[in-house]
mmCIF file of C-alpha atoms in Angstrom:
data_model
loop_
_atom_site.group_PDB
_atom_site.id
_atom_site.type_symbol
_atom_site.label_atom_id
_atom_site.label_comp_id
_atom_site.label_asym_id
_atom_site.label_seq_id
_atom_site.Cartn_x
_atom_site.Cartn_y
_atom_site.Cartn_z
ATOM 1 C CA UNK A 18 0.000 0.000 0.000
ATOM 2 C CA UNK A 19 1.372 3.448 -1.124
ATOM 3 C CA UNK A 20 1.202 6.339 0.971
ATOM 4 C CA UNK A 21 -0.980 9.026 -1.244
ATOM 5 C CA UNK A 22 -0.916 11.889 1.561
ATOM 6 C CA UNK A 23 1.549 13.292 3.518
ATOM 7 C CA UNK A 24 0.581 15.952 6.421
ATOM 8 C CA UNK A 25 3.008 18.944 8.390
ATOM 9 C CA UNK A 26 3.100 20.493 11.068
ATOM 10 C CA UNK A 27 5.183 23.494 11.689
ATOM 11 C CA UNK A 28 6.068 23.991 15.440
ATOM 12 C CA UNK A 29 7.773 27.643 16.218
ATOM 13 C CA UNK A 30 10.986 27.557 18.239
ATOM 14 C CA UNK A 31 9.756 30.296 21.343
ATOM 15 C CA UNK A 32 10.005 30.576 24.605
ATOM 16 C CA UNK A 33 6.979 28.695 25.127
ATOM 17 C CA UNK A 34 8.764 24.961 24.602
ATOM 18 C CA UNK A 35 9.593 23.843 27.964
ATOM 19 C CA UNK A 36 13.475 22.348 28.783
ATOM 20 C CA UNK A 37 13.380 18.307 28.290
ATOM 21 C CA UNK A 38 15.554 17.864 31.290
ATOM 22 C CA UNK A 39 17.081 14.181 29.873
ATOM 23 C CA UNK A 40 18.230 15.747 26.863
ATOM 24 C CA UNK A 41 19.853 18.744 29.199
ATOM 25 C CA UNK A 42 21.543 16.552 31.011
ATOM 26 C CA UNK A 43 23.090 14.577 28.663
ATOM 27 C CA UNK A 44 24.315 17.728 26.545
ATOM 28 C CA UNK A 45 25.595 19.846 29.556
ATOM 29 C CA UNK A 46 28.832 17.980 30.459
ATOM 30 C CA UNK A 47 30.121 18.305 26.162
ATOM 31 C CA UNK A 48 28.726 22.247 26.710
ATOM 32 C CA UNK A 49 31.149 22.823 29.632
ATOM 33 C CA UNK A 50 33.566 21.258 28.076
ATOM 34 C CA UNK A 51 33.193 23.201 24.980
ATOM 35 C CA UNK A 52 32.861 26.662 26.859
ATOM 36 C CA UNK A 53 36.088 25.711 29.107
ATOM 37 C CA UNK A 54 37.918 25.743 25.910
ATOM 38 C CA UNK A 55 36.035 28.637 24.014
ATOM 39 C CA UNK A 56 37.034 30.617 27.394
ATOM 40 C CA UNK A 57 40.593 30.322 27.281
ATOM 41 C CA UNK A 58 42.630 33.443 27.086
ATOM 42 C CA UNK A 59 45.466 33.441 24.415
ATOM 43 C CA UNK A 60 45.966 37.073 23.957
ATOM 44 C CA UNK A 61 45.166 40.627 25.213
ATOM 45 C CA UNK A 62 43.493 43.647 22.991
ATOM 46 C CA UNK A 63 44.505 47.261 23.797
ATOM 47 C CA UNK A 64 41.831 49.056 21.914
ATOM 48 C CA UNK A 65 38.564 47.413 20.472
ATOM 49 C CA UNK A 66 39.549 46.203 16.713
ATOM 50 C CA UNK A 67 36.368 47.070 14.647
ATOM 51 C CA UNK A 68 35.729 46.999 10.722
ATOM 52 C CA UNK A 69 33.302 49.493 10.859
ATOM 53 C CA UNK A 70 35.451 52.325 11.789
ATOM 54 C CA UNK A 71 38.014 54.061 8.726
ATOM 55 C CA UNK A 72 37.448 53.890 4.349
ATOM 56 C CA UNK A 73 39.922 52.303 3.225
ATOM 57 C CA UNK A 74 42.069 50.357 6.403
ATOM 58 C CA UNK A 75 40.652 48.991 9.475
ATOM 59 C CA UNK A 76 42.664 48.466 12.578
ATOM 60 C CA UNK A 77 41.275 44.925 12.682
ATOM 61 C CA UNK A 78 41.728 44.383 8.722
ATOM 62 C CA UNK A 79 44.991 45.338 9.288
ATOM 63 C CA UNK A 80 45.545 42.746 11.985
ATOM 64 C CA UNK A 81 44.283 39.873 10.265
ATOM 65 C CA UNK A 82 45.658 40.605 7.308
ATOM 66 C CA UNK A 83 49.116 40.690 8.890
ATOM 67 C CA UNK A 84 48.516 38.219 11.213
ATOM 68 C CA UNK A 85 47.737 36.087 8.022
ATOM 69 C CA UNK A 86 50.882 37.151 5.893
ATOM 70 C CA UNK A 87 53.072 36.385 8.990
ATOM 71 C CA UNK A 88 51.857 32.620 9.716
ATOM 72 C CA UNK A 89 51.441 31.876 6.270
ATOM 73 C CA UNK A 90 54.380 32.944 5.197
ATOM 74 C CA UNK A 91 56.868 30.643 7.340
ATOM 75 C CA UNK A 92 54.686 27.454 6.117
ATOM 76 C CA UNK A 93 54.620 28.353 2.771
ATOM 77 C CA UNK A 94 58.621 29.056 2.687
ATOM 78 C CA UNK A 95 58.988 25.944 4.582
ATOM 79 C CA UNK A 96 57.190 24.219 1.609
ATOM 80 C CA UNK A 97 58.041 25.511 -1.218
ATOM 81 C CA UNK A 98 61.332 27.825 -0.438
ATOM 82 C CA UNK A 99 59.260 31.274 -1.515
ATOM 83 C CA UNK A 100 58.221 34.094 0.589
ATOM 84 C CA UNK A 101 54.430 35.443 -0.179
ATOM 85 C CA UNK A 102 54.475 38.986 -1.358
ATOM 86 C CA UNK A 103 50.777 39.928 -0.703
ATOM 87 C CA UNK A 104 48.203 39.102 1.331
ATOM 88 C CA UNK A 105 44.067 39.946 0.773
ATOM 89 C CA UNK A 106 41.187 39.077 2.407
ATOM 90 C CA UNK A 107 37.309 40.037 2.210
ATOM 91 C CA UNK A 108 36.028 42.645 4.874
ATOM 92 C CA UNK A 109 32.905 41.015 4.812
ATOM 93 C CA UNK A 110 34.263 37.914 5.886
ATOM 94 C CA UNK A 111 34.936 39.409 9.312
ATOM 95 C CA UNK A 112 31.825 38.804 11.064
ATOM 96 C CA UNK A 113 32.380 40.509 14.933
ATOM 97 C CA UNK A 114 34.731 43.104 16.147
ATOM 98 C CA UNK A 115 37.432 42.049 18.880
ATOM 99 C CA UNK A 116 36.519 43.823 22.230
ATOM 100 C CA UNK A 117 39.269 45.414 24.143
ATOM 101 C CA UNK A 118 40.336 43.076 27.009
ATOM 102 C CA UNK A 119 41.229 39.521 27.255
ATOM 103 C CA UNK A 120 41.013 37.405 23.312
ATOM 104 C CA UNK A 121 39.937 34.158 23.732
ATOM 105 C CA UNK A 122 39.416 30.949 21.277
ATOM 106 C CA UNK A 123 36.110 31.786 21.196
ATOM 107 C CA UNK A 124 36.978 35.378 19.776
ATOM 108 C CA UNK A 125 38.550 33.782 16.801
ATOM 109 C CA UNK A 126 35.491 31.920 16.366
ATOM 110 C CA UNK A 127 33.546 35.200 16.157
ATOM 111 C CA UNK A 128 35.133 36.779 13.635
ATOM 112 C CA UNK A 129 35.804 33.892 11.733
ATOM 113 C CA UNK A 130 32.531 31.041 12.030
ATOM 114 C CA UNK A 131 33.124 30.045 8.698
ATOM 115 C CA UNK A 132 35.531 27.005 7.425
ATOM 116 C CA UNK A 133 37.408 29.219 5.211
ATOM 117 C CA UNK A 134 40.987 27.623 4.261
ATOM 118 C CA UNK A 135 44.227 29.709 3.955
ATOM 119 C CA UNK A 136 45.652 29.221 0.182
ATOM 120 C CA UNK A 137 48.282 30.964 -1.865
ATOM 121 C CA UNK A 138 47.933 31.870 -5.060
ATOM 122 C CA UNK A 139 50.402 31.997 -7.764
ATOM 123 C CA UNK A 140 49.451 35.746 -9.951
ATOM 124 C CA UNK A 141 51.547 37.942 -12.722
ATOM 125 C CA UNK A 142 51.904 41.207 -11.899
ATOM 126 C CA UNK A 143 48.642 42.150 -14.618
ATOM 127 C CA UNK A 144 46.437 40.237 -12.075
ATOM 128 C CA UNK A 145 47.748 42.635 -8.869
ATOM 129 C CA UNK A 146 47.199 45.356 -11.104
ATOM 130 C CA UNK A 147 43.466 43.715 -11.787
ATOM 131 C CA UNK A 148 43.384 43.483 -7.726
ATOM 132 C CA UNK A 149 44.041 47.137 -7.354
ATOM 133 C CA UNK A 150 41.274 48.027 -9.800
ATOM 134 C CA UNK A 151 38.975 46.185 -8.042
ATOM 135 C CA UNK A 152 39.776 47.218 -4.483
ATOM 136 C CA UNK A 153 39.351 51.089 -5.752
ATOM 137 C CA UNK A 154 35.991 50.526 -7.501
ATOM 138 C CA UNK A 155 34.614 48.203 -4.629
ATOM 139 C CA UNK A 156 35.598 51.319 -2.142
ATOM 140 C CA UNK A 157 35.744 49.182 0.851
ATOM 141 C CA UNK A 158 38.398 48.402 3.290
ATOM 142 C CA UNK A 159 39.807 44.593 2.197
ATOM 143 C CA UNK A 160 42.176 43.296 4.488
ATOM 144 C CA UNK A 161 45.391 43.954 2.621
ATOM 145 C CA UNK A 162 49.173 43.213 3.602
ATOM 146 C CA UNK A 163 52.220 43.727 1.475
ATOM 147 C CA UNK A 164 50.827 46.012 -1.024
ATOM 148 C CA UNK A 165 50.627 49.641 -1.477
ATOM 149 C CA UNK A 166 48.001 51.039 -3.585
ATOM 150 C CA UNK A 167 47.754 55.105 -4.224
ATOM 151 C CA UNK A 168 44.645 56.291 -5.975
ATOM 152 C CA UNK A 169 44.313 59.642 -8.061
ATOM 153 C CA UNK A 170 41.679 62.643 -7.032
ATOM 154 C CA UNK A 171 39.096 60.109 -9.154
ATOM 155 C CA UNK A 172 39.755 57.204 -6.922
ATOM 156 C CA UNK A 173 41.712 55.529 -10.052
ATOM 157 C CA UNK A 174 44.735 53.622 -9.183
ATOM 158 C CA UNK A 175 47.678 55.705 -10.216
ATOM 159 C CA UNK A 176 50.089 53.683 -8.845
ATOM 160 C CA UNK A 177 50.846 49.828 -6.785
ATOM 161 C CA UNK A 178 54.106 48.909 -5.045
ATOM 162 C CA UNK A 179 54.456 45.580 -3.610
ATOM 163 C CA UNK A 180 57.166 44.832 -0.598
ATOM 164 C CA UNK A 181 58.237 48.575 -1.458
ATOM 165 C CA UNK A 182 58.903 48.193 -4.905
ATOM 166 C CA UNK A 183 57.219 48.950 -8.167
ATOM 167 C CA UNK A 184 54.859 46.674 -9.429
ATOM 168 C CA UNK A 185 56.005 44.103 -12.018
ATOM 169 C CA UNK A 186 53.404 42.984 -14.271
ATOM 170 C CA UNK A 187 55.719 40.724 -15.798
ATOM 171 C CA UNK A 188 56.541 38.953 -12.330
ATOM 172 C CA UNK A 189 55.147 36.338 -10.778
ATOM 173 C CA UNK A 190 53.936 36.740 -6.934
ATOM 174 C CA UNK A 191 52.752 34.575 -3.893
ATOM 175 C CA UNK A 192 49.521 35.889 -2.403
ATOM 176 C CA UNK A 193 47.596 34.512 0.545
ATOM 177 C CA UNK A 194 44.109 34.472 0.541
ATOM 178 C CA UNK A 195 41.226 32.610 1.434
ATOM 179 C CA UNK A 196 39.982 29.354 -0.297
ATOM 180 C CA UNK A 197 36.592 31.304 -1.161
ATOM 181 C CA UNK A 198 38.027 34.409 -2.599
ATOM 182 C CA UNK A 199 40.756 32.165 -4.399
ATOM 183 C CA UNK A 200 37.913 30.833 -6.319
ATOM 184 C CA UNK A 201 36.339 34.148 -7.315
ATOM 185 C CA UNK A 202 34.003 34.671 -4.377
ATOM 186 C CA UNK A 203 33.139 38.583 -4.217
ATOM 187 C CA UNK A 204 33.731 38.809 -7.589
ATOM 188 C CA UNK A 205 37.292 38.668 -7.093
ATOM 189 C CA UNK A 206 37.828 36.650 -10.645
ATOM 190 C CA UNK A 207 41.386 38.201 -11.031
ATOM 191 C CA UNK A 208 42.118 35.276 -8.746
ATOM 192 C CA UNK A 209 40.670 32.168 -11.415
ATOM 193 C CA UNK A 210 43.316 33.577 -13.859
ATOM 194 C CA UNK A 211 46.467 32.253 -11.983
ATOM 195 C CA UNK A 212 49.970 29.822 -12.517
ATOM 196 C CA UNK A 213 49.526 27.536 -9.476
ATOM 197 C CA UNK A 214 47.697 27.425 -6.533
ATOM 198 C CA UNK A 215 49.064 26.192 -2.893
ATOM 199 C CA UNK A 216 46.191 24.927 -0.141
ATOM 200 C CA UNK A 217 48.068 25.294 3.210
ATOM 201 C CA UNK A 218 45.388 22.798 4.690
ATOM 202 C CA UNK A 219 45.394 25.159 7.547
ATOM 203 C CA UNK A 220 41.510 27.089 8.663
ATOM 204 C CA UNK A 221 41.695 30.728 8.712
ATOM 205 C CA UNK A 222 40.355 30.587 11.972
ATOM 206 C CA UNK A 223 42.921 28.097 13.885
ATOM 207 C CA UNK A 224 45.431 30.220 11.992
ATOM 208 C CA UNK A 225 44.362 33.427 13.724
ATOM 209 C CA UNK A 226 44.135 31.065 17.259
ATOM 210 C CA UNK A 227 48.027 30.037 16.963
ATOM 211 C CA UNK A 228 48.790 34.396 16.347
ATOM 212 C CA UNK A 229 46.873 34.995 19.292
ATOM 213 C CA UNK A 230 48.397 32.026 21.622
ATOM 214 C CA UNK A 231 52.105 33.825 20.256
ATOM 215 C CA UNK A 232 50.955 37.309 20.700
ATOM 216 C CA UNK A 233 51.072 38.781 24.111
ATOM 217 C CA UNK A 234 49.463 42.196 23.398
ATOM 218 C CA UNK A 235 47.314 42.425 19.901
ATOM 219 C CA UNK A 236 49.406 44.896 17.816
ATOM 220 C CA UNK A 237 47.611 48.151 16.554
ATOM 221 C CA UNK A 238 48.381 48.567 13.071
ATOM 222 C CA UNK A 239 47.376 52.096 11.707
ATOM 223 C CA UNK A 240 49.589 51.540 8.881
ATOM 224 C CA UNK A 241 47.768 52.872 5.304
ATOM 225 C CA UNK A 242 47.637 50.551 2.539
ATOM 226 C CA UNK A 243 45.566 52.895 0.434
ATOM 227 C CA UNK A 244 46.447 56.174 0.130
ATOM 228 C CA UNK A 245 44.434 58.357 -1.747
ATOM 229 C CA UNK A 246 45.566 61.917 -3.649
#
């Protein structure tokens, strides 16, 4: 015999369920086990680091995006004997601010929930010059390490350094991004047209957990990487 109807019921999650105290106690001992760890302190923030306040740098863009370049950096020359030149991430990837006070595992879970990978990605100089373009016409304040961009009184790029030096468009450099972004999330399609591509099979999240558990005091970094004319 073949079912021929099937009937729903929608029941609203509100305050009106009442606690089923068997399944409460079997969760709470894995809850205060997972808070004890969530709670643990790795690092200290001077100031609250917040993406909402500057144009075209944030002091917590600035952060992560160093924080990034720095750890990704030692495991990609470990790997493959090459330094990464640039580093760019999303600023709507960031997803809480970091309060002043005591950083905790949790706090890197907060500005990170998703299961983003760190990847570097192999581009010509044409392609940074394609990045610059689009970080001027988006007008928002990308996470960005290792690269200099100055726009003209039109908010055109007039001119990208990388490391200090003039951009190459013949050369090729190492950038570290996100697996999302590396595969033309935001729009960022400069990224699809690359010469290799290098997963570090390391989470953007425990990455920024292992800089906080080797930083003492989170480091304010006011340092412009657009600078506009």
């Amino acid at each position: 015999m073949r079912n021929t109807k099937i009937e729903a019921k929608k029941n609203a999650i509100t305050g009106d369920l009442t606690e089923e105290q068997k399944i409460e106690d079997f969760i709470a001992p894995y809850r205060t086990h997972i808070n004890k760890d969530l709670d643990n302190i790795l690092a200290y923030a001077p100031e609250t680091f917040d993406k909402s306040k500057g144009k075209w740098q944030t002091n917590i863009g600035n952060l992560l995006a160093d924080a990034t370049f720095e750890r990704a950096d030692k495991i990609f020359y470990t790997r493959e004997g090459k330094h990464i030149n640039v580093c760019l991430l999303n600023h709507g990837g960031i997803r809480a601010i970091i309060p002043k006070g005591n950083v905790t595992t949790k706090t890197a879970y907060d500005i990170m929930p998703f299961e983003n990978s760190t990847v570097v990605i192999a581009l010509k100089g044409e392609q940074l010059k394609e990045m610059a373009d689009y970080i001027a016409m988006e007008r928002k304040p990308h996470p960005l390490s290792g690269m200099l961009i100055t726009l003209d009184a039109n908010g055109l790029v007039k001119n990208v350094t990388v490391q200090g030096k003039p951009l190459d468009l013949t050369q090729t450099y190492y950038v570290a991004t996100s697996d999302y972004l590396s595969g033309g999330g935001d729009r960022m399609n400069f990224f699809l047209n690359n010469t290799g591509s290098y997963s570090l099979d390391y989470k953007l999240r425990n990455l920024f957990i292992d800089y906080f558990k080797e930083t003492d005091t989170l480091p304010v970094s006011t340092t412009q990487r657009i600078i506009t004319q």
